[in-house]
Coordinates of C-alpha atoms and ligand atoms in Angstrom, one line a residue:
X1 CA -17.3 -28.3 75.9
X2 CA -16.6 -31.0 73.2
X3 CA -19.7 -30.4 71.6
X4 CA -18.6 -26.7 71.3
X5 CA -15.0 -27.6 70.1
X6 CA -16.9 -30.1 67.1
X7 CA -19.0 -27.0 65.7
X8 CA -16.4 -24.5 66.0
X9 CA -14.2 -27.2 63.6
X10 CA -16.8 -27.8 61.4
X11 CA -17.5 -24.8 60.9
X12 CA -14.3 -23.9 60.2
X13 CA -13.7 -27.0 58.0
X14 CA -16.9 -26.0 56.0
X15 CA -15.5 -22.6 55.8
X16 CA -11.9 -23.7 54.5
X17 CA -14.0 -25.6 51.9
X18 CA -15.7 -22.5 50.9
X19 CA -12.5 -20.7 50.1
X20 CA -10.8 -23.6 48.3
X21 CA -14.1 -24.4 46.1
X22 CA -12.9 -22.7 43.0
X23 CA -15.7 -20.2 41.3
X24 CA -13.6 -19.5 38.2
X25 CA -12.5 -22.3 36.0
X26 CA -10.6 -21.9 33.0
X27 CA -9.9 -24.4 29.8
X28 CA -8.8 -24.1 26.2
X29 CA -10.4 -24.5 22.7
X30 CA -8.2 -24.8 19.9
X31 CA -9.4 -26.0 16.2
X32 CA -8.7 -27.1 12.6
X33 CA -5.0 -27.5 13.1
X34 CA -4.6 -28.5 9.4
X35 CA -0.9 -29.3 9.8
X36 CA 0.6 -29.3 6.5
X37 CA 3.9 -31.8 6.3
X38 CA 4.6 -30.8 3.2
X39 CA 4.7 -26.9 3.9
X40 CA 8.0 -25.2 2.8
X41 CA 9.4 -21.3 3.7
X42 CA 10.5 -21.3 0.0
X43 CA 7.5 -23.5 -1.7
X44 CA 4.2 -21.8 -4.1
X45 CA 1.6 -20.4 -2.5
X46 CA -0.6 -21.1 -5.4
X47 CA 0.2 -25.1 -4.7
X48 CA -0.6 -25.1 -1.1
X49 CA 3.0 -23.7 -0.7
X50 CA 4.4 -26.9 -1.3
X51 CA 8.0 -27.0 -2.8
X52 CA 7.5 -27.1 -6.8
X53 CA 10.0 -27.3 -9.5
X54 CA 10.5 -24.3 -10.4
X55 CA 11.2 -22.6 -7.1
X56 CA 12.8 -19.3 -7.0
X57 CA 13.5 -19.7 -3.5
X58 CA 11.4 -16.3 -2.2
X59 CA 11.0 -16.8 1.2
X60 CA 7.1 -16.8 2.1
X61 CA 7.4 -17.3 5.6
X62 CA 7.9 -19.6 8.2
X63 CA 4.6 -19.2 10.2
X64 CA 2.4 -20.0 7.6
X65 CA 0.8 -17.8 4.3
X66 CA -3.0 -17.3 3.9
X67 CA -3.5 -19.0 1.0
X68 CA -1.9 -22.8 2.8
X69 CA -2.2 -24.6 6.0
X70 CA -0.4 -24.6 8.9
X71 CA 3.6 -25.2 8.8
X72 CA 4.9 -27.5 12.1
X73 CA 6.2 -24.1 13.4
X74 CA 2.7 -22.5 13.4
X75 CA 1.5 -25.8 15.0
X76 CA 4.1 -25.7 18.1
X77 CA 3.6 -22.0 18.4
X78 CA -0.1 -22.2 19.2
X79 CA 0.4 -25.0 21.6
X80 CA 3.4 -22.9 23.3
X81 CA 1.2 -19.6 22.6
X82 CA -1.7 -21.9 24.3
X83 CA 1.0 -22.5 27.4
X84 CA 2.8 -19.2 27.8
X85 CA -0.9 -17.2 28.5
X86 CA -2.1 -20.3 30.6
X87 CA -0.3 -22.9 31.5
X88 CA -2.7 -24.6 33.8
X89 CA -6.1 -24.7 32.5
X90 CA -8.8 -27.5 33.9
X91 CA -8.8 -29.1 30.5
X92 CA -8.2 -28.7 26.5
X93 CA -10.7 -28.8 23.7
X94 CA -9.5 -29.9 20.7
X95 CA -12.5 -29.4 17.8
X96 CA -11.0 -31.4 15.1
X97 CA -9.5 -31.3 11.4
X98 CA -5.5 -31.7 11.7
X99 CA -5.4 -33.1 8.2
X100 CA -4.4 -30.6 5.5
X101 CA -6.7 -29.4 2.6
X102 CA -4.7 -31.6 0.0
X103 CA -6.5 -34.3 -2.6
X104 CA -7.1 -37.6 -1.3
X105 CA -4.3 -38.8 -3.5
X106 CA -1.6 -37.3 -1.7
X107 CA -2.4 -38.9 1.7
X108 CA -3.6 -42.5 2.6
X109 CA -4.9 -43.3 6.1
X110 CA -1.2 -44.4 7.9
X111 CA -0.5 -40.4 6.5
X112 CA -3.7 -39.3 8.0
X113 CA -2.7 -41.3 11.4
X114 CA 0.6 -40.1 11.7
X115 CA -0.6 -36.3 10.9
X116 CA -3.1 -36.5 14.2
X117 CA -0.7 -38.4 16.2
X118 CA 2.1 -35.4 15.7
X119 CA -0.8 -33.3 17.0
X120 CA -1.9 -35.5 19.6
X121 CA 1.8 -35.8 20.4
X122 CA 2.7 -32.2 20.7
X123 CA -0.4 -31.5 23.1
X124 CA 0.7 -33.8 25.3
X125 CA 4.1 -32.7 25.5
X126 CA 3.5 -29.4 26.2
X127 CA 0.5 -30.4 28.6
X128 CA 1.5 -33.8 30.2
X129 CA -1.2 -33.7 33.5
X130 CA -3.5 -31.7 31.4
X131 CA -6.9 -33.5 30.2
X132 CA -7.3 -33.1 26.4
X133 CA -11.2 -33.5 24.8
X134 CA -10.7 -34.5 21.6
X135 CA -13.1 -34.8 18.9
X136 CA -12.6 -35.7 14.9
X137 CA -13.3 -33.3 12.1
X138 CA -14.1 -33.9 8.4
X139 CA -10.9 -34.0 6.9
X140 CA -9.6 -36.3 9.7
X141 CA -10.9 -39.9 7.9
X142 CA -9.4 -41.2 4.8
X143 CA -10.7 -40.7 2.4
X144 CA -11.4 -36.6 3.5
X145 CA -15.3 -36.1 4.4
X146 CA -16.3 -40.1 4.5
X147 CA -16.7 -40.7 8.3
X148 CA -17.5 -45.0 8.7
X149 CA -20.6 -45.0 10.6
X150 CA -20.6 -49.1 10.5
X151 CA -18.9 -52.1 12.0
X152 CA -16.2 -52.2 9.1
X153 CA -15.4 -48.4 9.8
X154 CA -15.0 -49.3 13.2
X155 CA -11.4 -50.2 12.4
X156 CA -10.8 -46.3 11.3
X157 CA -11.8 -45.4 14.9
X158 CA -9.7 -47.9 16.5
X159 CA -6.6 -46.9 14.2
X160 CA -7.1 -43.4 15.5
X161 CA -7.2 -44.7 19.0
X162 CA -4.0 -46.3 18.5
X163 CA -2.0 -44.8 15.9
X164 CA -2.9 -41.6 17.1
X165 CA -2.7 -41.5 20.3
X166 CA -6.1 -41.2 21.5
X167 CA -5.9 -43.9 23.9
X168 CA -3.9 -42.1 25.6
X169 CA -5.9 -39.0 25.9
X170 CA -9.4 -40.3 26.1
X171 CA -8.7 -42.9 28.9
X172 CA -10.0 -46.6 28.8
X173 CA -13.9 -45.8 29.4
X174 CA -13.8 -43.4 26.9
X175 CA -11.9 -44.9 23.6
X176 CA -14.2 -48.0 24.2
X177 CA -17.4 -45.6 23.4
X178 CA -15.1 -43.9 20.8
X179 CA -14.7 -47.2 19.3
X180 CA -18.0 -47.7 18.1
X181 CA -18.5 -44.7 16.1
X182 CA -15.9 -41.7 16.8
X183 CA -18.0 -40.6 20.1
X184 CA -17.7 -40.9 23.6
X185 CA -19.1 -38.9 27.2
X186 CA -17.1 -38.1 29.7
X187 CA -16.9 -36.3 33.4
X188 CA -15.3 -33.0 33.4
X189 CA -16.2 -33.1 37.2
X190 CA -19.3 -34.5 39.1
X191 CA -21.8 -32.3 37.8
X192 CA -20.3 -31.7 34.5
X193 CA -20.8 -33.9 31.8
X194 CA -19.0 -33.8 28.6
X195 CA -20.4 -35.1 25.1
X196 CA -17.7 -35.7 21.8
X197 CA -19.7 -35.9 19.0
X198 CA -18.8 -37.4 15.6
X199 CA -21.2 -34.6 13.9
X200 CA -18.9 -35.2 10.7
X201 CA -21.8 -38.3 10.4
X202 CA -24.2 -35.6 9.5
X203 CA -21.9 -32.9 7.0
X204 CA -23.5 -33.0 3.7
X205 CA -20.5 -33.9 2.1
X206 CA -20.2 -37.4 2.9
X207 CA -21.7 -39.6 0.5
X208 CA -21.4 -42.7 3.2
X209 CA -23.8 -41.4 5.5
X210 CA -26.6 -39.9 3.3
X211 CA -30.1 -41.0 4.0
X212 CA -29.5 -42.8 7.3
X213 CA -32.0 -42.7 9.9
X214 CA -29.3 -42.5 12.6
X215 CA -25.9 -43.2 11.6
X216 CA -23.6 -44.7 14.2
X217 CA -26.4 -44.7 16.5
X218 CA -25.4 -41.4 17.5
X219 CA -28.9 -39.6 17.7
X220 CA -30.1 -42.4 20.1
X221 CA -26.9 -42.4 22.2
X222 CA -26.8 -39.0 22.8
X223 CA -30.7 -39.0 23.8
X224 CA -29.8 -41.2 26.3
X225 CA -26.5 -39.5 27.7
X226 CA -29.1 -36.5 28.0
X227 CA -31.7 -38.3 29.8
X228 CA -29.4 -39.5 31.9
X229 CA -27.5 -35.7 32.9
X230 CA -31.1 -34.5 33.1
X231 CA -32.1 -37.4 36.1
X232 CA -28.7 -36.8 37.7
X233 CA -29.0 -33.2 37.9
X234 CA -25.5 -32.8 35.6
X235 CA -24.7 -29.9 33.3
X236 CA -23.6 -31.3 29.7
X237 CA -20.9 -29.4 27.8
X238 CA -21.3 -30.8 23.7
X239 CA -18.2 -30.6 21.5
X240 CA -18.0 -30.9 17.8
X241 CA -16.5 -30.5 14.8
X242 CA -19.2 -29.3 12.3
X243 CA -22.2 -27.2 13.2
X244 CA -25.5 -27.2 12.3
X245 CA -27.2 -24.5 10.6
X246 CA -26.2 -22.5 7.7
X247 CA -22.5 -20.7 6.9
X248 CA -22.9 -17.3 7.7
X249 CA -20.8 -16.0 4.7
X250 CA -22.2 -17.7 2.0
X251 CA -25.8 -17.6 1.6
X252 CA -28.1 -20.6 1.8
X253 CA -24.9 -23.1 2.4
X254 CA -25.6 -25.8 5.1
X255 CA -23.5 -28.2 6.5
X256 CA -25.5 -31.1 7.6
X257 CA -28.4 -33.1 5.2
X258 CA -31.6 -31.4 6.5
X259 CA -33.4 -34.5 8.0
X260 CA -30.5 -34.6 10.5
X261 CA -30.3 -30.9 11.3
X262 CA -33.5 -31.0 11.7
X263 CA -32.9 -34.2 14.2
X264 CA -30.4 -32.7 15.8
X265 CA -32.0 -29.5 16.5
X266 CA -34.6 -31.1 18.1
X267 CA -32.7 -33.1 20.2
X268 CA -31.3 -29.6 21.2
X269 CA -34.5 -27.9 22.1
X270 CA -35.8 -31.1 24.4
X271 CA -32.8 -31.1 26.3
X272 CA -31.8 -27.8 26.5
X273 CA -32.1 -27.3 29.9
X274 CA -29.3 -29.9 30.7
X275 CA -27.5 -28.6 27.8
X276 CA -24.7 -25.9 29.1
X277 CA -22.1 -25.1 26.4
X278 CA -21.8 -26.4 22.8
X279 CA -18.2 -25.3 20.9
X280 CA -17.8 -26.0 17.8
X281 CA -15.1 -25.9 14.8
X282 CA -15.1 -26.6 11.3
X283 CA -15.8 -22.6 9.4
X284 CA -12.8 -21.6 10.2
X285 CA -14.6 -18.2 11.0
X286 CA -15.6 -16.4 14.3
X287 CA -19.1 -16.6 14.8
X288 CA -22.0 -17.9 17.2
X289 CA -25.6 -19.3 16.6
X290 CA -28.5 -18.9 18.8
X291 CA -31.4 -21.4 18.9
X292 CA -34.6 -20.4 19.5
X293 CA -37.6 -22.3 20.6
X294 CA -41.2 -21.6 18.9
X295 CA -42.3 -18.7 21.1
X296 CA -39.1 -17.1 19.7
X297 CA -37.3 -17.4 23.7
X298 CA -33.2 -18.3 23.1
X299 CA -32.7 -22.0 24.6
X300 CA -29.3 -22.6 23.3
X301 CA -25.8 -21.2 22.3
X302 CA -23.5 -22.4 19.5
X303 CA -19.8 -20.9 19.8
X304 CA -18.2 -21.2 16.6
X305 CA -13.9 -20.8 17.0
X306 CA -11.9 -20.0 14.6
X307 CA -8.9 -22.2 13.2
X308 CA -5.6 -22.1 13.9
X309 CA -4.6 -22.4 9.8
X310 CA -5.1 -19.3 7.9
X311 CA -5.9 -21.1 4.9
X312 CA -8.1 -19.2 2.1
X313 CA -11.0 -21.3 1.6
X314 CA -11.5 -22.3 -1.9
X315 CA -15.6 -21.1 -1.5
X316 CA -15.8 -18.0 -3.7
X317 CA -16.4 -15.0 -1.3
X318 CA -15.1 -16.7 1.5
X319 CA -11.1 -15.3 2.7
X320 CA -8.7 -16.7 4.8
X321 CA -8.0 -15.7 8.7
X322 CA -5.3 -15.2 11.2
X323 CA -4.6 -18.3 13.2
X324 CA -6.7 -18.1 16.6
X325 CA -6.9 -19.8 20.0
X326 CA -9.6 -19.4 22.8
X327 CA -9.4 -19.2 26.3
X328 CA -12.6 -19.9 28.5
X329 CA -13.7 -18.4 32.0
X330 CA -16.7 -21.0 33.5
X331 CA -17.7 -21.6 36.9
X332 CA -16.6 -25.1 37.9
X333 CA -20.0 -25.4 40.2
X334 CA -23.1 -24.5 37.7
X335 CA -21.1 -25.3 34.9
X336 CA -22.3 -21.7 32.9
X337 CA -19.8 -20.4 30.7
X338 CA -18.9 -16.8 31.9
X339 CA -16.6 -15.3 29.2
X340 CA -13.5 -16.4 26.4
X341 CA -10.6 -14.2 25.6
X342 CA -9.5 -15.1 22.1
X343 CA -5.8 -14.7 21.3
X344 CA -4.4 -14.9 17.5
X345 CA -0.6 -14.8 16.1
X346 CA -1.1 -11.6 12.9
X347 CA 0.5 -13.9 10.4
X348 CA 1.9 -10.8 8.3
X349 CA 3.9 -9.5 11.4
X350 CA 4.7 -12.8 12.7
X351 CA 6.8 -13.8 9.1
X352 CA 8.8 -10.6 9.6
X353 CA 9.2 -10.1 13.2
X354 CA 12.0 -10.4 14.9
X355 CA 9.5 -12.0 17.9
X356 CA 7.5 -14.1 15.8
X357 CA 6.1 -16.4 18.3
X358 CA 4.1 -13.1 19.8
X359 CA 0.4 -14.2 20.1
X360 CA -1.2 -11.1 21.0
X361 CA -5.7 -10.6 22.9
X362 CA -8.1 -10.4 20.0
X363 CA -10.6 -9.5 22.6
X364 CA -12.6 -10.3 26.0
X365 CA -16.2 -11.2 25.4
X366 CA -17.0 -9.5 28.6
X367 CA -15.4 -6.0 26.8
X368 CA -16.3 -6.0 23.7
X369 CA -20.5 -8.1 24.0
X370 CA -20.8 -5.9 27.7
X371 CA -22.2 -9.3 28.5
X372 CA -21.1 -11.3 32.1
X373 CA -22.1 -14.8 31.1
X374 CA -22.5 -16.7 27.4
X375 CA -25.7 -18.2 28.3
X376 CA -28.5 -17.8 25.6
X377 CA -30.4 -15.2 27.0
X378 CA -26.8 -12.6 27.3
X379 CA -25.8 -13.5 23.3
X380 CA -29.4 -12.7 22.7
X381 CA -28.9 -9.3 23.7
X382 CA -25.6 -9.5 21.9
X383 CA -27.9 -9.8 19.0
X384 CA -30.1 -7.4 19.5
X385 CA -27.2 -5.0 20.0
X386 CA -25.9 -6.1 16.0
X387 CA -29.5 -4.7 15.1
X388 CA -28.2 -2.3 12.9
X389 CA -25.2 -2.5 10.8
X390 CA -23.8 0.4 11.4
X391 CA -23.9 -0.8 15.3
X392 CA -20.4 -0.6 17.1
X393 CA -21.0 -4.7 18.4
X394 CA -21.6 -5.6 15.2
X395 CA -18.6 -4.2 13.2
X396 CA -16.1 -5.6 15.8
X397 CA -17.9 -8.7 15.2
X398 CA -17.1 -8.3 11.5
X399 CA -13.0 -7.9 12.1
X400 CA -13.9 -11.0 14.2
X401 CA -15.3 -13.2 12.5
X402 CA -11.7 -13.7 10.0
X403 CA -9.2 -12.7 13.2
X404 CA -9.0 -9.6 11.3
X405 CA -7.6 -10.6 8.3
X406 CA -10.3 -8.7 6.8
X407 CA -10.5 -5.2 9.0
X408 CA -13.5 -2.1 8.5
X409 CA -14.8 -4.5 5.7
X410 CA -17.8 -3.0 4.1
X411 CA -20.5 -5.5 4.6
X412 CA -23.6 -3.9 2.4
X413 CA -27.6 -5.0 3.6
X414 CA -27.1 -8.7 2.2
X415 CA -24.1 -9.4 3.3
X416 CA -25.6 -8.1 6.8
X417 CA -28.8 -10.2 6.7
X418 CA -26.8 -13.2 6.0
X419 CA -24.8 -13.0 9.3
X420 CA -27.8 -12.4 11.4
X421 CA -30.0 -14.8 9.6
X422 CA -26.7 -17.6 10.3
X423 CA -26.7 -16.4 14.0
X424 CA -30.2 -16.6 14.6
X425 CA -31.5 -18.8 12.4
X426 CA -30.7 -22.7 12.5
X427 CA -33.8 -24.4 11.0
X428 CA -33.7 -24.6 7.1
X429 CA -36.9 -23.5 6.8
X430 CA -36.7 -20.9 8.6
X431 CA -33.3 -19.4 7.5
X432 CA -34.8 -19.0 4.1
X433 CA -37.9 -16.9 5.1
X434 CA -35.2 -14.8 7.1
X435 CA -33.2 -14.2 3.9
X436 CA -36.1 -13.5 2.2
X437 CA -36.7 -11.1 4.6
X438 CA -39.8 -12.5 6.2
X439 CA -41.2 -13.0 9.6
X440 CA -38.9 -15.2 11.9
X441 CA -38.6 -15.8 15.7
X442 CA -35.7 -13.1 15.7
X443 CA -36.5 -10.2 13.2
X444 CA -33.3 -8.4 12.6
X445 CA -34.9 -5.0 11.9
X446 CA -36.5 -5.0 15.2
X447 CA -35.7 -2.0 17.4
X448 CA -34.0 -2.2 20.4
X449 CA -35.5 0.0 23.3
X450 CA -31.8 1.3 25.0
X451 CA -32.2 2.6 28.5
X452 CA -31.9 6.2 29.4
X453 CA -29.1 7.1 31.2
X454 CA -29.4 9.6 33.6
X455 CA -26.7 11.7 35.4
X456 CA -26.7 10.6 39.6
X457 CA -27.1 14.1 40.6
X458 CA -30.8 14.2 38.6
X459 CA -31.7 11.6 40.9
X460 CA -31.3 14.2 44.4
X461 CA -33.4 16.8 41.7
X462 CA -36.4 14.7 41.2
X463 CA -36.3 13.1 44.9
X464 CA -36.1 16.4 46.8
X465 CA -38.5 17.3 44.3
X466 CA -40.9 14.9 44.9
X467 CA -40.6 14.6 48.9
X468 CA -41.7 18.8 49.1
X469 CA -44.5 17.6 46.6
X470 CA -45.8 14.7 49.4
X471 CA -45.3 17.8 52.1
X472 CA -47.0 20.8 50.0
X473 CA -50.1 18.1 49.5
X474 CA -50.0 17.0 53.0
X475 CA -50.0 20.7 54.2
X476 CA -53.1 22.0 51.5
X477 CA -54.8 18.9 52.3
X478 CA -54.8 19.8 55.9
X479 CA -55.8 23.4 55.9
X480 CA -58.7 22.3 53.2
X481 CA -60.2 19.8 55.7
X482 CA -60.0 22.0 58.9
X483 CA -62.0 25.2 56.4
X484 CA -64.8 22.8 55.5
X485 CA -65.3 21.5 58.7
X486 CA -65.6 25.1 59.9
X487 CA -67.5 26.7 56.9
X488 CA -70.0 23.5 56.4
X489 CA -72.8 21.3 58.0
X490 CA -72.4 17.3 57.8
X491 CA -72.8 16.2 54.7
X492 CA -75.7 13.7 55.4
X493 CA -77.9 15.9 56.8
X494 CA -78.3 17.4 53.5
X495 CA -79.1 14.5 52.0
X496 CA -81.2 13.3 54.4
X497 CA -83.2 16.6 54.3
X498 CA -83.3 15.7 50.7
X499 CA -84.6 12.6 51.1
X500 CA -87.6 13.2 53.6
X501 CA -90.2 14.3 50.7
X502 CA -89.3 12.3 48.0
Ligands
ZN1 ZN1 -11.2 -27.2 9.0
ZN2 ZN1 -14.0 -29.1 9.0

C-alpha cells in the first residue's frame, strides 16, 4: 500500500514539474544607446543638436532628431517602453555603444564612465531583480574605437567595472573575467551558457589592435569556453557589439581586419553545433547574416538589432533609423531561439504627440519570415524567400532594416545584391565573388521551388478516384484470369511440346 501511495506522489510530483518547467522564455535586446548629455530641444541639428550660439530657439524635439543621438528622455523611454510591454523578462541584453558620436575632444574617459554608468544606472532602476548581459561597443573606450587589449588597458576595464557600474551587474565571477580584457561567460541557466565578447578588439578601426595574433587572448578563451559547453552538453548564446562580415548598405565595407574575421569565422563553423544564438549591435540597421559551411548547408545565425539612437550615419548612402528595441521568445530547455517582436518609438510622431512615450510592434518574426524558430536552417528559407526583389519578405525586410525611417524605398539590382551578398556572405573572399556576381555557397538568383497548394476538397476527388481505379483493375483483372483459364491449355505444355524436337 505504501509502495502504491510513493508512485502515485511521484508521479504526481514529476507531473507538477512538468507543468511548472517553463517552454517559453522571454528576454530583451537593446543596443547603441548613444546617450547624448549635451542634447538640447532648442540646439542645431547640424551640430549634433547641441545648443550653439546662434540659437533661434526652434523647438526640434524632445525625443530625439535623426540627424543626433539620443536625448536622456529617449533613453528613459526605451527602458520604460522596454518595461511597460514586458516587465519581467529572464534577462537583458545590452549590445553596447552608450557613448555619443562626438570627437574625442569633447569627452575624456571620467565622461565616457559617467555616460555608461547613467545607462547602467537607469537599467537597473527600472529592472532591479532583472539580470542585465552587458557587453562594450566601439565608442564605449576613450579614446572612441581604441579597445586596450594589454595589461595597461586593463585599468579601462576595471574603471568600467567600477565607475560604471558593471560590478554590479556582471556579479563577482564575471567582472574578474571582464577584467582581463572586456569579456566574460556566464550561466543563463544550467544548460545555457552565455559568451560577452569584446569583438570591438577585432573592428578595423582601431589602430591598437591591428596585426595581433590574438588580442586579449580572446580567440583562445573563447575556444576553450566552447570546448568546454560542447563536453557539458550546454547551449552557448554569444553577444557582441560588432559583427563580422561586411555592411550590407555600403558595398565591400567590413568591420573587422580580415585575418580575424577570418579567425573568428572559423571558430564559428567548428563550434557551431554548441553555438545557439549570436546578437549583435553596432550597424545601427535591421539585418541578419547566415554562415554557411563549405557544402553550402547554413550552420549559424547572426541577428543584427537595430539602435535605439536615430542618428544619421555620417557614411555617404547610409540614413538614420527610428529608435528600436527587441523582444525574444526562446525555449528555456534547448535553448533555440523561437521568434523576436521588435518594437520602435516613430520619432516624427513621438516630438509632436500628445502621447509621446507610445512605442508601438514593428513586427513578429513568426508573421512577417512565416518561420517558427530562428535557427539557421528557418532564416535560410527566409533567404530563399528574399530571392527576388520584387518578393513581399524582402521589401518588408527593406522598411526594416532602418525601422522604417526609409519606407517603399526603391532598392535597384545593386542595391539588392548588396543585401543578400551581406546576409549570406561572411567570408571576404567570398563576398566579393558574390558582388561580382559569381558562384557562391548561396546564389541569390536561384529559384525557389514553392509548393502547390491544393484546395481540401481535391483531395476526396483524386482519392475516390483512385480507390474505383484499384476496384475497376481488381474487377478486369479477375474476369481476364477466369476467360483464359477457360479458353486456354497450360502454358507449359506448349512449350514443352516445343521443346521435344529441338
Ligand atoms: Zn553604435
Ligand atoms: Zn558601434
Amino acid at each position: 500500500m505504501n509502495g502504491l501511495l510513493l508512485i502515485f506522489c511521484l508521479t504526481l510530483a514529476n507531473f507538477a514539474v512538468q507543468v511548472s518547467a517553463k517552454d517559453t522564455g522571454y528576454f530583451w535586446q537593446v543596443t547603441d544607446f548613444h546617450y547624448d548629455a549635451n542634447y538640447s530641444s532648442t540646439g542645431d541639428p547640424t551640430h549634433m543638436c547641441h545648443q550653439g550660439n546662434t540659437s533661434d530657439n526652434v523647438n526640434i524635439g524632445n525625443y530625439g532628431n535623426y540627424l543626433c543621438d539620443a536625448p536622456w528622455q529617449l533613453i528613459t523611454s526605451a527602458i520604460q517602453a522596454m518595461y511597460k510591454i514586458h516587465p519581467e523578462p529572464d534577462f537583458i541584453v545590452w549590445t553596447g555603444d552608450s557613448v555619443p558620436h562626438v570627437d574625442n575632444k569633447d569627452l575624456d574617459v571620467d565622461k565616457v564612465y559617467t555616460l555608461i554608468g547613467n545607462v547602467t544606472d537607469e537599467l537597473r532602476t527600472v529592472f532591479p531583480n532583472i539580470t542585465i548581459y552587458p557587453v562594450l561597443g566601439n565608442h564605449d573606450p576613450y579614446p572612441a574605437n581604441m579597445m586596450p587589449y594589454d595589461v595597461e588597458g586593463t585599468k579601462y576595464y576595471k574603471g568600467i567595472l567600477d565607475n560604471s557600474g558593471w560590478t554590479d551587474i556582471l556579479g563577482h565571477n564575471e567582472s574578474h573575467q571582464f577584467h582581463n580584457g572586456g569579456y566574460y561567460s556566464s550561466h543563463i541557466s544550467e544548460k545555457i551558457k552565455l559568451l560577452g565578447l569584446n569583438t570591438n578588439l577585432y573592428y578595423d578601426q582601431d589602430k591598437l589592435t591591428k596585426d595581433l595574433a590574438d588580442p586579449a587572448d580572446q580567440f583562445n578563451w573563447m575556444e576553450e569556453q566552447l570546448k568546454s559547453a560542447r563536453r557539458k552538453d550546454e547551449k552557448v548564446y554569444i553577444i557582441a557589439h560588432v559583427p563580422p562580415g561586411k555592411f550590407e548598405l555600403v558595398e565591400d565595407m567590413a568591420w573587422f581586419y580580415g585575418s580575424y574575421n577570418r579567425k573568428y569565422l572559423e571558430i564559428l563553423e567548428t563550434y557551431a553545433d554548441v553555438i545557439e544564438a549570436q546578437l549583435y549591435g553596432h550597424e545601427h540597421t535591421d539585418s541578419f547574416r547566415i554562415q554557411f559551411d563549405g557544402q553550402g548547408k547554413p550552420i549559424g545565425i547572426m541577428l543584427l538589432s537595430p539602435a535605439v539612437t536615430p542618428w544619421k550615419s555620417t557614411l555617404p548612402g547610409v540614413g538614420a533609423n527610428n529608435p528600436a528595441i527587441r523582444l525574444f521568445q526562446y525555449d528555456p530547455q534547448s535553448g533555440a531561439l523561437k521568434k523576436y517582436v521588435q518594437y520602435f518609438l516613430n520619432l516624427t510622431k513621438a516630438n509632436i504627440d500628445s502621447d509621446p512615450t507610445k512605442w508601438e510592434k514593428e513586427y513578429d518574426t513568426s508573421d512577417v519570415y512565416a518561420v517558427d524558430n530562428l535557427r539557421p536552417a528557418a532564416m535560410h528559407e527566409v533567404l530563399k524567400g528574399f530571392n527576388k526583389k520584387e518578393n513581399e519578405a524582402f521589401k518588408h525586410y527593406l522598411d526594416y532594416n532602418s525601422v522604417k525611417w526609409l519606407v517603399n524605398q526603391v532598392c535597384n539590382e545593386s542595391c539588392f545584391t548588396r543585401h543578400i551578398c551581406a546576409i549570406s556572405q561572411l567570408d571576404f573572399d567570398n563576398y566579393k565573388t558574390c558582388i561580382s556576381g559569381g558562384h557562391t555557397t548561396f546564389k541569390p538568383t536561384t529559384t525557389t521551388v514553392t509548393p502547390i497548394t491544393v484546395p481540401s476538397y481535391l483531395y476526396y476527388v483524386i482519392g475516390s478516384m483512385g480507390l474505383l481505379l484499384v476496384v475497376m483493375v481488381v474487377v478486369i483483372g479477375f474476369m481476364c484470369f477466369t476467360k483464359k483459364r477457360g479458353l486456354h491449355a497450360p502454358r507449359y505444355a506448349k512449350f514443352g511440346s516445343l521443346n521435344v524436337n529441338a
